[in-house]
């Protein structure tokens, strides 16, 4: 413990270097811009600057990349709140209550809540990374293929909470998402399914492209038609912002639960921010005294979503640094940057290269503080977007959607795919079918299919053996219990509401 404390102190002292502070600031600004633009994800932002770090010292390079990771995960909330388009998949749940707040003239409050809860979730997760990395890494190793499959099934149970208005429509949307998730190659056999010969679909339907289409195209059509409602005037971001940010501390237990969910989901390889966001949102809604307010501009919804997805940042780095197993795509790119500098991930990393690792971790604390003023400053000018007339804002959003879709793989075909998904999204909005269950099905479908195939391969295709394993492993039983409990609560709630 003394060695850890001394390493932490030395890592903190290393941040007195003006160069590393300047790199953190530059990375934060770049990350906020990347995250706020639909289609430009955290993974893309970190990957773009990895080559720039080649000539830097390891501590400098990792501080820059870590700042991008932290800030871009948060800043996707800006476009989600103002334009109803999630900047990254991590912010999909944020728009459920963030955009209704904007339409009620409370965009300043929504951005303040998102900013402060993101900072708290990120800060606490880095604290967990700092002191709890070894035991958390061992927990991650206890997950096998069948646990990942059951975790995906547990995520599907969240659909009940996302479909309050009509569970049947929600289940239909979730099933459509699961069906869309099987487009592309089979994860084990490599068989091509439902691609219509389009090479861009061989690797599956991109979640980012689907999100851009589902949310941007309906908003463009909505703003240019009589369906679009007038947005109330809002106070500029900056007036009373401190009191609005401190509102999150009225929900201390929610902050704690969302942080724990984010950290746990983060350390499970392959889960990611979007899953954590959905689970935390579902948990917040179930625990709330006023669940009927969710989806209408509820502060608890924004807090749960943004706290959990930023808590994934620290959680995802636990297996990456201690085991060499990335928790998600962004931590995989960071892991690559680590290895480029000659650092080998594993338990020895914290002893052989303690000064570099603890400087990196301490820089993440600073990053979570720096993105607060930077994010609010940029959001202050972004908030003026809602004042732009619909005839100008609509084409502007469409332009951003096209650029974001094209930038992923530089393919015009993916722009067409985005438009096609957007048409589906508009029809869903027109017929009052929730789009979030479709996104959840798309996120979890590929994970469930791949892990089920691996679990079946481990037992040589014996279904009976797989079932026996599921009901004899304690972790599997725990996930099954939570899934059944979640389904029971959702069905009971719908029954009581119908009655």
GROMACS .gro file of C-alpha atoms in nm:
model
  499
    1UNK     CA    1   0.000   0.000   0.000
    2UNK     CA    2   0.287   0.236   0.081
    3UNK     CA    3   0.438   0.171  -0.262
    4UNK     CA    4   0.106   0.258  -0.427
    5UNK     CA    5   0.074   0.582  -0.230
    6UNK     CA    6   0.430   0.686  -0.312
    7UNK     CA    7   0.370   0.609  -0.681
    8UNK     CA    8   0.048   0.809  -0.675
    9UNK     CA    9   0.227   1.106  -0.518
   10UNK     CA   10   0.508   1.087  -0.776
   11UNK     CA   11   0.250   1.063  -1.055
   12UNK     CA   12   0.074   1.371  -0.921
   13UNK     CA   13   0.400   1.564  -0.897
   14UNK     CA   14   0.477   1.476  -1.259
   15UNK     CA   15   0.168   1.675  -1.359
   16UNK     CA   16   0.345   1.992  -1.255
   17UNK     CA   17   0.516   1.974  -1.593
   18UNK     CA   18   0.356   2.250  -1.810
   19UNK     CA   19   0.396   2.038  -2.124
   20UNK     CA   20   0.181   1.752  -1.993
   21UNK     CA   21  -0.085   1.999  -1.875
   22UNK     CA   22  -0.088   2.162  -2.218
   23UNK     CA   23  -0.128   1.819  -2.384
   24UNK     CA   24  -0.417   1.734  -2.152
   25UNK     CA   25  -0.587   2.062  -2.241
   26UNK     CA   26  -0.530   2.012  -2.616
   27UNK     CA   27  -0.657   1.652  -2.595
   28UNK     CA   28  -0.964   1.766  -2.404
   29UNK     CA   29  -1.056   2.032  -2.660
   30UNK     CA   30  -1.003   1.787  -2.946
   31UNK     CA   31  -1.205   1.518  -2.766
   32UNK     CA   32  -1.498   1.750  -2.692
   33UNK     CA   33  -1.518   1.852  -3.058
   34UNK     CA   34  -1.487   1.492  -3.182
   35UNK     CA   35  -1.752   1.361  -2.943
   36UNK     CA   36  -1.998   1.640  -3.016
   37UNK     CA   37  -1.994   1.573  -3.392
   38UNK     CA   38  -2.222   1.278  -3.479
   39UNK     CA   39  -2.028   0.994  -3.639
   40UNK     CA   40  -1.686   1.089  -3.499
   41UNK     CA   41  -1.654   0.848  -3.206
   42UNK     CA   42  -1.414   0.828  -2.914
   43UNK     CA   43  -1.236   0.538  -3.085
   44UNK     CA   44  -1.180   0.745  -3.398
   45UNK     CA   45  -1.056   1.042  -3.197
   46UNK     CA   46  -0.799   0.838  -3.004
   47UNK     CA   47  -0.690   0.645  -3.316
   48UNK     CA   48  -0.635   0.966  -3.515
   49UNK     CA   49  -0.381   1.098  -3.266
   50UNK     CA   50  -0.195   0.775  -3.186
   51UNK     CA   51   0.058   0.840  -3.468
   52UNK     CA   52   0.123   1.191  -3.329
   53UNK     CA   53   0.236   1.037  -2.997
   54UNK     CA   54   0.516   0.833  -3.162
   55UNK     CA   55   0.770   1.108  -3.106
   56UNK     CA   56   0.655   1.186  -2.751
   57UNK     CA   57   0.761   1.033  -2.424
   58UNK     CA   58   0.518   0.759  -2.304
   59UNK     CA   59   0.379   0.977  -2.024
   60UNK     CA   60   0.308   1.265  -2.262
   61UNK     CA   61   0.150   1.045  -2.530
   62UNK     CA   62  -0.074   0.854  -2.290
   63UNK     CA   63  -0.188   1.176  -2.118
   64UNK     CA   64  -0.295   1.317  -2.456
   65UNK     CA   65  -0.485   1.001  -2.557
   66UNK     CA   66  -0.647   0.965  -2.213
   67UNK     CA   67  -0.775   1.322  -2.228
   68UNK     CA   68  -0.940   1.252  -2.565
   69UNK     CA   69  -1.103   0.936  -2.426
   70UNK     CA   70  -1.250   1.110  -2.121
   71UNK     CA   71  -1.375   1.424  -2.295
   72UNK     CA   72  -1.519   1.261  -2.608
   73UNK     CA   73  -1.722   1.015  -2.401
   74UNK     CA   74  -1.888   1.311  -2.230
   75UNK     CA   75  -1.929   1.553  -2.520
   76UNK     CA   76  -2.157   1.330  -2.724
   77UNK     CA   77  -2.422   1.450  -2.479
   78UNK     CA   78  -2.406   1.801  -2.629
   79UNK     CA   79  -2.553   1.702  -2.966
   80UNK     CA   80  -2.785   1.451  -2.795
   81UNK     CA   81  -2.934   1.727  -2.581
   82UNK     CA   82  -2.945   2.006  -2.837
   83UNK     CA   83  -3.018   1.819  -3.162
   84UNK     CA   84  -3.160   1.485  -3.041
   85UNK     CA   85  -2.869   1.309  -3.216
   86UNK     CA   86  -2.625   1.115  -2.995
   87UNK     CA   87  -2.270   1.225  -3.066
   88UNK     CA   88  -2.144   0.876  -2.974
   89UNK     CA   89  -2.326   0.547  -2.901
   90UNK     CA   90  -2.255   0.610  -2.532
   91UNK     CA   91  -2.502   0.900  -2.527
   92UNK     CA   92  -2.804   0.723  -2.674
   93UNK     CA   93  -2.999   0.728  -2.345
   94UNK     CA   94  -2.904   1.090  -2.273
   95UNK     CA   95  -3.127   1.222  -2.551
   96UNK     CA   96  -3.435   1.051  -2.400
   97UNK     CA   97  -3.456   1.324  -2.135
   98UNK     CA   98  -3.196   1.573  -2.260
   99UNK     CA   99  -3.376   1.678  -2.577
  100UNK     CA  100  -3.719   1.708  -2.407
  101UNK     CA  101  -3.547   1.948  -2.164
  102UNK     CA  102  -3.425   2.152  -2.461
  103UNK     CA  103  -3.775   2.165  -2.605
  104UNK     CA  104  -3.898   2.295  -2.269
  105UNK     CA  105  -3.632   2.569  -2.271
  106UNK     CA  106  -3.396   2.396  -2.026
  107UNK     CA  107  -3.098   2.308  -2.244
  108UNK     CA  108  -2.866   2.493  -2.007
  109UNK     CA  109  -2.980   2.278  -1.716
  110UNK     CA  110  -2.954   1.958  -1.921
  111UNK     CA  111  -2.598   2.032  -2.030
  112UNK     CA  112  -2.502   2.128  -1.674
  113UNK     CA  113  -2.639   1.798  -1.540
  114UNK     CA  114  -2.463   1.600  -1.813
  115UNK     CA  115  -2.133   1.777  -1.752
  116UNK     CA  116  -2.124   1.742  -1.375
  117UNK     CA  117  -2.248   1.382  -1.367
  118UNK     CA  118  -1.996   1.286  -1.638
  119UNK     CA  119  -1.716   1.438  -1.431
  120UNK     CA  120  -1.826   1.258  -1.113
  121UNK     CA  121  -1.865   0.922  -1.288
  122UNK     CA  122  -1.529   0.954  -1.461
  123UNK     CA  123  -1.351   1.075  -1.147
  124UNK     CA  124  -1.481   0.788  -0.931
  125UNK     CA  125  -1.400   0.526  -1.195
  126UNK     CA  126  -1.040   0.649  -1.219
  127UNK     CA  127  -1.023   0.625  -0.840
  128UNK     CA  128  -1.134   0.260  -0.869
  129UNK     CA  129  -0.868   0.203  -1.137
  130UNK     CA  130  -0.607   0.352  -0.909
  131UNK     CA  131  -0.670   0.142  -0.599
  132UNK     CA  132  -0.886  -0.156  -0.701
  133UNK     CA  133  -0.732  -0.266  -1.033
  134UNK     CA  134  -0.603  -0.615  -0.934
  135UNK     CA  135  -0.924  -0.749  -0.770
  136UNK     CA  136  -1.142  -0.597  -1.043
  137UNK     CA  137  -0.925  -0.759  -1.309
  138UNK     CA  138  -0.971  -1.098  -1.142
  139UNK     CA  139  -1.348  -1.040  -1.150
  140UNK     CA  140  -1.328  -0.973  -1.525
  141UNK     CA  141  -1.149  -1.305  -1.576
  142UNK     CA  142  -1.438  -1.493  -1.412
  143UNK     CA  143  -1.662  -1.411  -1.712
  144UNK     CA  144  -1.681  -1.683  -1.975
  145UNK     CA  145  -1.872  -1.705  -2.303
  146UNK     CA  146  -2.195  -1.816  -2.135
  147UNK     CA  147  -2.180  -1.527  -1.885
  148UNK     CA  148  -2.140  -1.281  -2.172
  149UNK     CA  149  -2.440  -1.436  -2.346
  150UNK     CA  150  -2.651  -1.415  -2.029
  151UNK     CA  151  -2.537  -1.056  -1.978
  152UNK     CA  152  -2.666  -0.972  -2.326
  153UNK     CA  153  -3.000  -1.137  -2.242
  154UNK     CA  154  -3.013  -0.934  -1.922
  155UNK     CA  155  -2.962  -0.620  -2.132
  156UNK     CA  156  -3.256  -0.716  -2.352
  157UNK     CA  157  -3.479  -0.714  -2.043
  158UNK     CA  158  -3.426  -0.336  -2.029
  159UNK     CA  159  -3.664  -0.308  -2.328
  160UNK     CA  160  -3.956  -0.325  -2.084
  161UNK     CA  161  -3.848   0.004  -1.927
  162UNK     CA  162  -3.789   0.169  -2.264
  163UNK     CA  163  -4.141   0.083  -2.383
  164UNK     CA  164  -4.373   0.238  -2.125
  165UNK     CA  165  -4.617   0.371  -2.381
  166UNK     CA  166  -4.661   0.040  -2.564
  167UNK     CA  167  -4.464  -0.268  -2.468
  168UNK     CA  168  -4.570  -0.455  -2.783
  169UNK     CA  169  -4.421  -0.182  -3.004
  170UNK     CA  170  -4.108  -0.181  -2.791
  171UNK     CA  171  -4.067  -0.559  -2.822
  172UNK     CA  172  -4.121  -0.531  -3.198
  173UNK     CA  173  -3.852  -0.265  -3.222
  174UNK     CA  174  -3.615  -0.473  -3.007
  175UNK     CA  175  -3.674  -0.778  -3.227
  176UNK     CA  176  -3.601  -0.568  -3.536
  177UNK     CA  177  -3.275  -0.456  -3.376
  178UNK     CA  178  -3.179  -0.817  -3.300
  179UNK     CA  179  -3.258  -0.911  -3.660
  180UNK     CA  180  -3.048  -0.624  -3.796
  181UNK     CA  181  -2.758  -0.732  -3.572
  182UNK     CA  182  -2.713  -1.061  -3.762
  183UNK     CA  183  -2.638  -0.880  -4.088
  184UNK     CA  184  -2.286  -0.963  -4.203
  185UNK     CA  185  -2.048  -1.249  -4.131
  186UNK     CA  186  -2.119  -1.511  -3.866
  187UNK     CA  187  -1.870  -1.452  -3.581
  188UNK     CA  188  -1.732  -1.809  -3.595
  189UNK     CA  189  -1.814  -1.967  -3.930
  190UNK     CA  190  -1.775  -1.657  -4.146
  191UNK     CA  191  -2.100  -1.722  -4.334
  192UNK     CA  192  -2.241  -1.409  -4.503
  193UNK     CA  193  -2.602  -1.322  -4.406
  194UNK     CA  194  -2.849  -1.062  -4.538
  195UNK     CA  195  -2.590  -0.833  -4.702
  196UNK     CA  196  -2.751  -0.825  -5.051
  197UNK     CA  197  -2.399  -0.839  -5.191
  198UNK     CA  198  -2.300  -0.506  -5.032
  199UNK     CA  199  -1.936  -0.537  -4.922
  200UNK     CA  200  -1.977  -0.260  -4.662
  201UNK     CA  201  -2.221  -0.485  -4.472
  202UNK     CA  202  -1.989  -0.786  -4.451
  203UNK     CA  203  -1.864  -0.671  -4.111
  204UNK     CA  204  -2.217  -0.598  -3.996
  205UNK     CA  205  -2.435  -0.288  -3.973
  206UNK     CA  206  -2.228  -0.015  -3.806
  207UNK     CA  207  -2.383   0.100  -3.479
  208UNK     CA  208  -2.260   0.455  -3.540
  209UNK     CA  209  -2.421   0.470  -3.886
  210UNK     CA  210  -2.744   0.325  -3.746
  211UNK     CA  211  -2.753   0.587  -3.469
  212UNK     CA  212  -2.689   0.874  -3.709
  213UNK     CA  213  -2.965   0.755  -3.941
  214UNK     CA  214  -3.219   0.667  -3.671
  215UNK     CA  215  -3.196   1.004  -3.500
  216UNK     CA  216  -3.071   1.261  -3.752
  217UNK     CA  217  -3.296   1.191  -4.052
  218UNK     CA  218  -3.623   1.195  -3.851
  219UNK     CA  219  -3.511   1.521  -3.687
  220UNK     CA  220  -3.439   1.680  -4.025
  221UNK     CA  221  -3.778   1.577  -4.165
  222UNK     CA  222  -3.944   1.681  -3.838
  223UNK     CA  223  -3.786   2.027  -3.838
  224UNK     CA  224  -3.885   2.091  -4.200
  225UNK     CA  225  -4.245   1.976  -4.158
  226UNK     CA  226  -4.543   2.087  -3.957
  227UNK     CA  227  -4.469   1.807  -3.708
  228UNK     CA  228  -4.178   1.997  -3.559
  229UNK     CA  229  -4.265   2.179  -3.239
  230UNK     CA  230  -4.130   2.520  -3.153
  231UNK     CA  231  -3.848   2.521  -2.902
  232UNK     CA  232  -3.890   2.758  -2.614
  233UNK     CA  233  -3.634   3.027  -2.551
  234UNK     CA  234  -3.355   2.916  -2.323
  235UNK     CA  235  -3.113   3.097  -2.102
  236UNK     CA  236  -2.755   3.088  -2.230
  237UNK     CA  237  -2.528   2.821  -2.090
  238UNK     CA  238  -2.337   3.002  -1.819
  239UNK     CA  239  -2.611   3.180  -1.624
  240UNK     CA  240  -2.667   2.995  -1.295
  241UNK     CA  241  -2.461   2.706  -1.428
  242UNK     CA  242  -2.295   2.622  -1.095
  243UNK     CA  243  -2.626   2.574  -0.911
  244UNK     CA  244  -2.755   2.365  -1.200
  245UNK     CA  245  -2.446   2.143  -1.189
  246UNK     CA  246  -2.476   2.093  -0.813
  247UNK     CA  247  -2.828   1.958  -0.863
  248UNK     CA  248  -2.680   1.612  -0.923
  249UNK     CA  249  -2.591   1.582  -0.554
  250UNK     CA  250  -2.962   1.568  -0.472
  251UNK     CA  251  -2.940   1.218  -0.623
  252UNK     CA  252  -2.640   1.076  -0.434
  253UNK     CA  253  -2.762   0.716  -0.436
  254UNK     CA  254  -2.834   0.735  -0.809
  255UNK     CA  255  -2.481   0.867  -0.870
  256UNK     CA  256  -2.335   0.580  -0.666
  257UNK     CA  257  -2.540   0.309  -0.840
  258UNK     CA  258  -2.472   0.446  -1.191
  259UNK     CA  259  -2.100   0.469  -1.116
  260UNK     CA  260  -2.086   0.110  -0.991
  261UNK     CA  261  -2.278  -0.010  -1.298
  262UNK     CA  262  -2.041   0.178  -1.528
  263UNK     CA  263  -1.728   0.042  -1.359
  264UNK     CA  264  -1.854  -0.319  -1.361
  265UNK     CA  265  -1.970  -0.305  -1.723
  266UNK     CA  266  -1.644  -0.131  -1.817
  267UNK     CA  267  -1.421  -0.408  -1.683
  268UNK     CA  268  -1.618  -0.674  -1.875
  269UNK     CA  269  -1.442  -0.692  -2.215
  270UNK     CA  270  -1.668  -0.611  -2.507
  271UNK     CA  271  -1.958  -0.460  -2.311
  272UNK     CA  272  -1.893  -0.087  -2.351
  273UNK     CA  273  -2.047   0.250  -2.268
  274UNK     CA  274  -2.379   0.207  -2.447
  275UNK     CA  275  -2.470  -0.108  -2.252
  276UNK     CA  276  -2.377   0.059  -1.923
  277UNK     CA  277  -2.591   0.359  -2.016
  278UNK     CA  278  -2.899   0.148  -2.090
  279UNK     CA  279  -2.863  -0.059  -1.771
  280UNK     CA  280  -2.811   0.248  -1.552
  281UNK     CA  281  -3.106   0.428  -1.713
  282UNK     CA  282  -3.325   0.123  -1.651
  283UNK     CA  283  -3.206   0.104  -1.289
  284UNK     CA  284  -3.276   0.475  -1.234
  285UNK     CA  285  -3.626   0.443  -1.375
  286UNK     CA  286  -3.712   0.142  -1.162
  287UNK     CA  287  -3.582   0.306  -0.845
  288UNK     CA  288  -3.741   0.646  -0.909
  289UNK     CA  289  -4.046   0.766  -0.718
  290UNK     CA  290  -4.168   0.930  -1.039
  291UNK     CA  291  -4.085   0.685  -1.323
  292UNK     CA  292  -4.360   0.837  -1.537
  293UNK     CA  293  -4.146   1.151  -1.579
  294UNK     CA  294  -3.868   0.963  -1.757
  295UNK     CA  295  -3.861   1.053  -2.124
  296UNK     CA  296  -4.023   1.392  -2.062
  297UNK     CA  297  -3.715   1.581  -1.943
  298UNK     CA  298  -3.621   1.408  -1.617
  299UNK     CA  299  -3.293   1.500  -1.448
  300UNK     CA  300  -3.247   1.146  -1.315
  301UNK     CA  301  -3.238   1.005  -1.669
  302UNK     CA  302  -2.953   1.235  -1.775
  303UNK     CA  303  -2.759   1.174  -1.453
  304UNK     CA  304  -2.786   0.795  -1.479
  305UNK     CA  305  -2.683   0.785  -1.845
  306UNK     CA  306  -2.391   1.026  -1.826
  307UNK     CA  307  -2.253   0.903  -1.493
  308UNK     CA  308  -2.247   0.540  -1.607
  309UNK     CA  309  -2.098   0.590  -1.954
  310UNK     CA  310  -1.811   0.798  -1.815
  311UNK     CA  311  -1.757   0.548  -1.533
  312UNK     CA  312  -1.685   0.292  -1.806
  313UNK     CA  313  -1.366   0.485  -1.890
  314UNK     CA  314  -1.184   0.384  -1.572
  315UNK     CA  315  -1.343   0.041  -1.566
  316UNK     CA  316  -1.234  -0.042  -1.922
  317UNK     CA  317  -0.873   0.042  -1.840
  318UNK     CA  318  -0.861  -0.207  -1.552
  319UNK     CA  319  -0.833  -0.525  -1.765
  320UNK     CA  320  -0.641  -0.332  -2.034
  321UNK     CA  321  -0.358  -0.229  -1.803
  322UNK     CA  322  -0.350  -0.528  -1.567
  323UNK     CA  323  -0.424  -0.815  -1.809
  324UNK     CA  324  -0.370  -0.673  -2.157
  325UNK     CA  325  -0.739  -0.736  -2.234
  326UNK     CA  326  -0.915  -0.418  -2.359
  327UNK     CA  327  -1.254  -0.347  -2.205
  328UNK     CA  328  -1.383  -0.180  -2.524
  329UNK     CA  329  -1.268  -0.050  -2.863
  330UNK     CA  330  -1.125   0.275  -2.725
  331UNK     CA  331  -0.917   0.102  -2.457
  332UNK     CA  332  -0.794  -0.137  -2.730
  333UNK     CA  333  -0.656   0.160  -2.925
  334UNK     CA  334  -0.506   0.301  -2.604
  335UNK     CA  335  -0.349  -0.039  -2.540
  336UNK     CA  336  -0.192  -0.021  -2.885
  337UNK     CA  337  -0.050   0.321  -2.801
  338UNK     CA  338   0.088   0.178  -2.477
  339UNK     CA  339   0.265  -0.108  -2.657
  340UNK     CA  340   0.402   0.122  -2.928
  341UNK     CA  341   0.599   0.296  -2.653
  342UNK     CA  342   0.748  -0.037  -2.543
  343UNK     CA  343   0.524  -0.086  -2.239
  344UNK     CA  344   0.392  -0.437  -2.188
  345UNK     CA  345   0.051  -0.454  -2.016
  346UNK     CA  346   0.016  -0.691  -1.724
  347UNK     CA  347   0.066  -0.699  -1.345
  348UNK     CA  348   0.434  -0.611  -1.388
  349UNK     CA  349   0.340  -0.286  -1.561
  350UNK     CA  350   0.251  -0.132  -1.225
  351UNK     CA  351   0.592  -0.216  -1.080
  352UNK     CA  352   0.836  -0.202  -1.374
  353UNK     CA  353   0.691   0.120  -1.519
  354UNK     CA  354   0.517   0.263  -1.213
  355UNK     CA  355   0.614   0.624  -1.282
  356UNK     CA  356   0.462   0.622  -1.632
  357UNK     CA  357   0.146   0.430  -1.538
  358UNK     CA  358   0.062   0.638  -1.233
  359UNK     CA  359   0.136   0.961  -1.420
  360UNK     CA  360  -0.111   0.844  -1.685
  361UNK     CA  361  -0.375   0.757  -1.424
  362UNK     CA  362  -0.330   1.088  -1.243
  363UNK     CA  363  -0.359   1.270  -1.578
  364UNK     CA  364  -0.703   1.110  -1.620
  365UNK     CA  365  -0.814   1.279  -1.296
  366UNK     CA  366  -0.704   1.612  -1.440
  367UNK     CA  367  -0.878   1.537  -1.771
  368UNK     CA  368  -1.208   1.480  -1.592
  369UNK     CA  369  -1.173   1.821  -1.431
  370UNK     CA  370  -1.057   2.005  -1.743
  371UNK     CA  371  -1.344   1.891  -1.966
  372UNK     CA  372  -1.593   2.063  -1.734
  373UNK     CA  373  -1.500   2.424  -1.824
  374UNK     CA  374  -1.399   2.332  -2.180
  375UNK     CA  375  -1.724   2.141  -2.239
  376UNK     CA  376  -1.938   2.420  -2.095
  377UNK     CA  377  -1.756   2.682  -2.302
  378UNK     CA  378  -1.808   2.490  -2.627
  379UNK     CA  379  -2.166   2.398  -2.531
  380UNK     CA  380  -2.242   2.766  -2.474
  381UNK     CA  381  -2.185   2.836  -2.842
  382UNK     CA  382  -2.335   2.507  -2.958
  383UNK     CA  383  -2.656   2.596  -2.773
  384UNK     CA  384  -2.713   2.874  -3.026
  385UNK     CA  385  -2.786   2.602  -3.281
  386UNK     CA  386  -3.140   2.571  -3.148
  387UNK     CA  387  -3.200   2.937  -3.235
  388UNK     CA  388  -3.124   2.874  -3.604
  389UNK     CA  389  -3.438   2.864  -3.824
  390UNK     CA  390  -3.554   2.516  -3.918
  391UNK     CA  391  -3.498   2.576  -4.290
  392UNK     CA  392  -3.128   2.629  -4.215
  393UNK     CA  393  -3.082   2.391  -3.921
  394UNK     CA  394  -3.236   2.094  -4.106
  395UNK     CA  395  -2.987   2.096  -4.397
  396UNK     CA  396  -2.705   2.166  -4.150
  397UNK     CA  397  -2.791   1.855  -3.945
  398UNK     CA  398  -2.827   1.652  -4.265
  399UNK     CA  399  -2.484   1.773  -4.376
  400UNK     CA  400  -2.330   1.667  -4.044
  401UNK     CA  401  -2.498   1.326  -4.073
  402UNK     CA  402  -2.362   1.271  -4.424
  403UNK     CA  403  -2.011   1.385  -4.329
  404UNK     CA  404  -2.013   1.170  -4.013
  405UNK     CA  405  -2.130   0.860  -4.202
  406UNK     CA  406  -1.880   0.910  -4.483
  407UNK     CA  407  -1.590   0.979  -4.246
  408UNK     CA  408  -1.610   0.636  -4.080
  409UNK     CA  409  -1.479   0.436  -4.380
  410UNK     CA  410  -1.477   0.698  -4.657
  411UNK     CA  411  -1.762   0.516  -4.833
  412UNK     CA  412  -2.061   0.672  -5.007
  413UNK     CA  413  -2.242   0.337  -4.973
  414UNK     CA  414  -2.247   0.383  -4.596
  415UNK     CA  415  -2.411   0.722  -4.646
  416UNK     CA  416  -2.686   0.547  -4.844
  417UNK     CA  417  -2.718   0.283  -4.568
  418UNK     CA  418  -2.750   0.565  -4.313
  419UNK     CA  419  -3.030   0.721  -4.521
  420UNK     CA  420  -3.212   0.387  -4.543
  421UNK     CA  421  -3.190   0.337  -4.166
  422UNK     CA  422  -3.305   0.698  -4.127
  423UNK     CA  423  -3.619   0.622  -4.326
  424UNK     CA  424  -3.691   0.333  -4.089
  425UNK     CA  425  -3.635   0.571  -3.798
  426UNK     CA  426  -3.877   0.826  -3.941
  427UNK     CA  427  -4.147   0.562  -3.991
  428UNK     CA  428  -4.095   0.445  -3.633
  429UNK     CA  429  -4.132   0.801  -3.506
  430UNK     CA  430  -4.439   0.855  -3.724
  431UNK     CA  431  -4.612   0.548  -3.581
  432UNK     CA  432  -4.493   0.616  -3.225
  433UNK     CA  433  -4.260   0.313  -3.209
  434UNK     CA  434  -3.969   0.372  -2.967
  435UNK     CA  435  -3.631   0.366  -3.139
  436UNK     CA  436  -3.422   0.293  -2.828
  437UNK     CA  437  -3.518  -0.079  -2.810
  438UNK     CA  438  -3.398  -0.115  -3.171
  439UNK     CA  439  -3.063   0.039  -3.074
  440UNK     CA  440  -3.041  -0.190  -2.771
  441UNK     CA  441  -3.118  -0.495  -2.985
  442UNK     CA  442  -2.852  -0.389  -3.234
  443UNK     CA  443  -2.594  -0.339  -2.957
  444UNK     CA  444  -2.665  -0.668  -2.780
  445UNK     CA  445  -2.755  -0.889  -3.076
  446UNK     CA  446  -2.407  -0.939  -3.215
  447UNK     CA  447  -2.268  -0.987  -2.864
  448UNK     CA  448  -2.533  -1.247  -2.778
  449UNK     CA  449  -2.491  -1.439  -3.105
  450UNK     CA  450  -2.112  -1.447  -3.088
  451UNK     CA  451  -2.092  -1.552  -2.725
  452UNK     CA  452  -2.364  -1.817  -2.767
  453UNK     CA  453  -2.170  -1.963  -3.061
  454UNK     CA  454  -1.851  -1.974  -2.854
  455UNK     CA  455  -2.029  -2.126  -2.555
  456UNK     CA  456  -2.179  -2.396  -2.779
  457UNK     CA  457  -1.837  -2.466  -2.932
  458UNK     CA  458  -1.688  -2.517  -2.584
  459UNK     CA  459  -1.942  -2.794  -2.509
  460UNK     CA  460  -1.919  -2.939  -2.865
  461UNK     CA  461  -2.275  -2.836  -2.952
  462UNK     CA  462  -2.438  -3.014  -2.657
  463UNK     CA  463  -2.730  -2.796  -2.549
  464UNK     CA  464  -2.783  -3.001  -2.231
  465UNK     CA  465  -2.421  -2.945  -2.126
  466UNK     CA  466  -2.455  -2.573  -2.188
  467UNK     CA  467  -2.771  -2.551  -1.975
  468UNK     CA  468  -2.604  -2.749  -1.696
  469UNK     CA  469  -2.307  -2.510  -1.701
  470UNK     CA  470  -2.537  -2.210  -1.682
  471UNK     CA  471  -2.716  -2.341  -1.375
  472UNK     CA  472  -2.407  -2.463  -1.192
  473UNK     CA  473  -2.178  -2.159  -1.223
  474UNK     CA  474  -2.252  -1.903  -0.947
  475UNK     CA  475  -2.195  -1.597  -1.170
  476UNK     CA  476  -2.429  -1.736  -1.438
  477UNK     CA  477  -2.697  -1.801  -1.175
  478UNK     CA  478  -2.662  -1.446  -1.044
  479UNK     CA  479  -2.712  -1.298  -1.393
  480UNK     CA  480  -3.012  -1.528  -1.455
  481UNK     CA  481  -3.165  -1.413  -1.125
  482UNK     CA  482  -3.125  -1.045  -1.215
  483UNK     CA  483  -3.269  -1.109  -1.563
  484UNK     CA  484  -3.578  -1.286  -1.428
  485UNK     CA  485  -3.624  -1.020  -1.161
  486UNK     CA  486  -3.596  -0.745  -1.422
  487UNK     CA  487  -3.851  -0.916  -1.647
  488UNK     CA  488  -4.087  -0.970  -1.353
  489UNK     CA  489  -4.069  -0.604  -1.252
  490UNK     CA  490  -4.127  -0.487  -1.609
  491UNK     CA  491  -4.421  -0.720  -1.674
  492UNK     CA  492  -4.577  -0.646  -1.334
  493UNK     CA  493  -4.548  -0.274  -1.396
  494UNK     CA  494  -4.716  -0.306  -1.736
  495UNK     CA  495  -4.990  -0.525  -1.586
  496UNK     CA  496  -5.063  -0.275  -1.309
  497UNK     CA  497  -5.062   0.011  -1.558
  498UNK     CA  498  -5.301  -0.171  -1.793
  499UNK     CA  499  -5.528  -0.273  -1.507
   0.00000   0.00000   0.00000
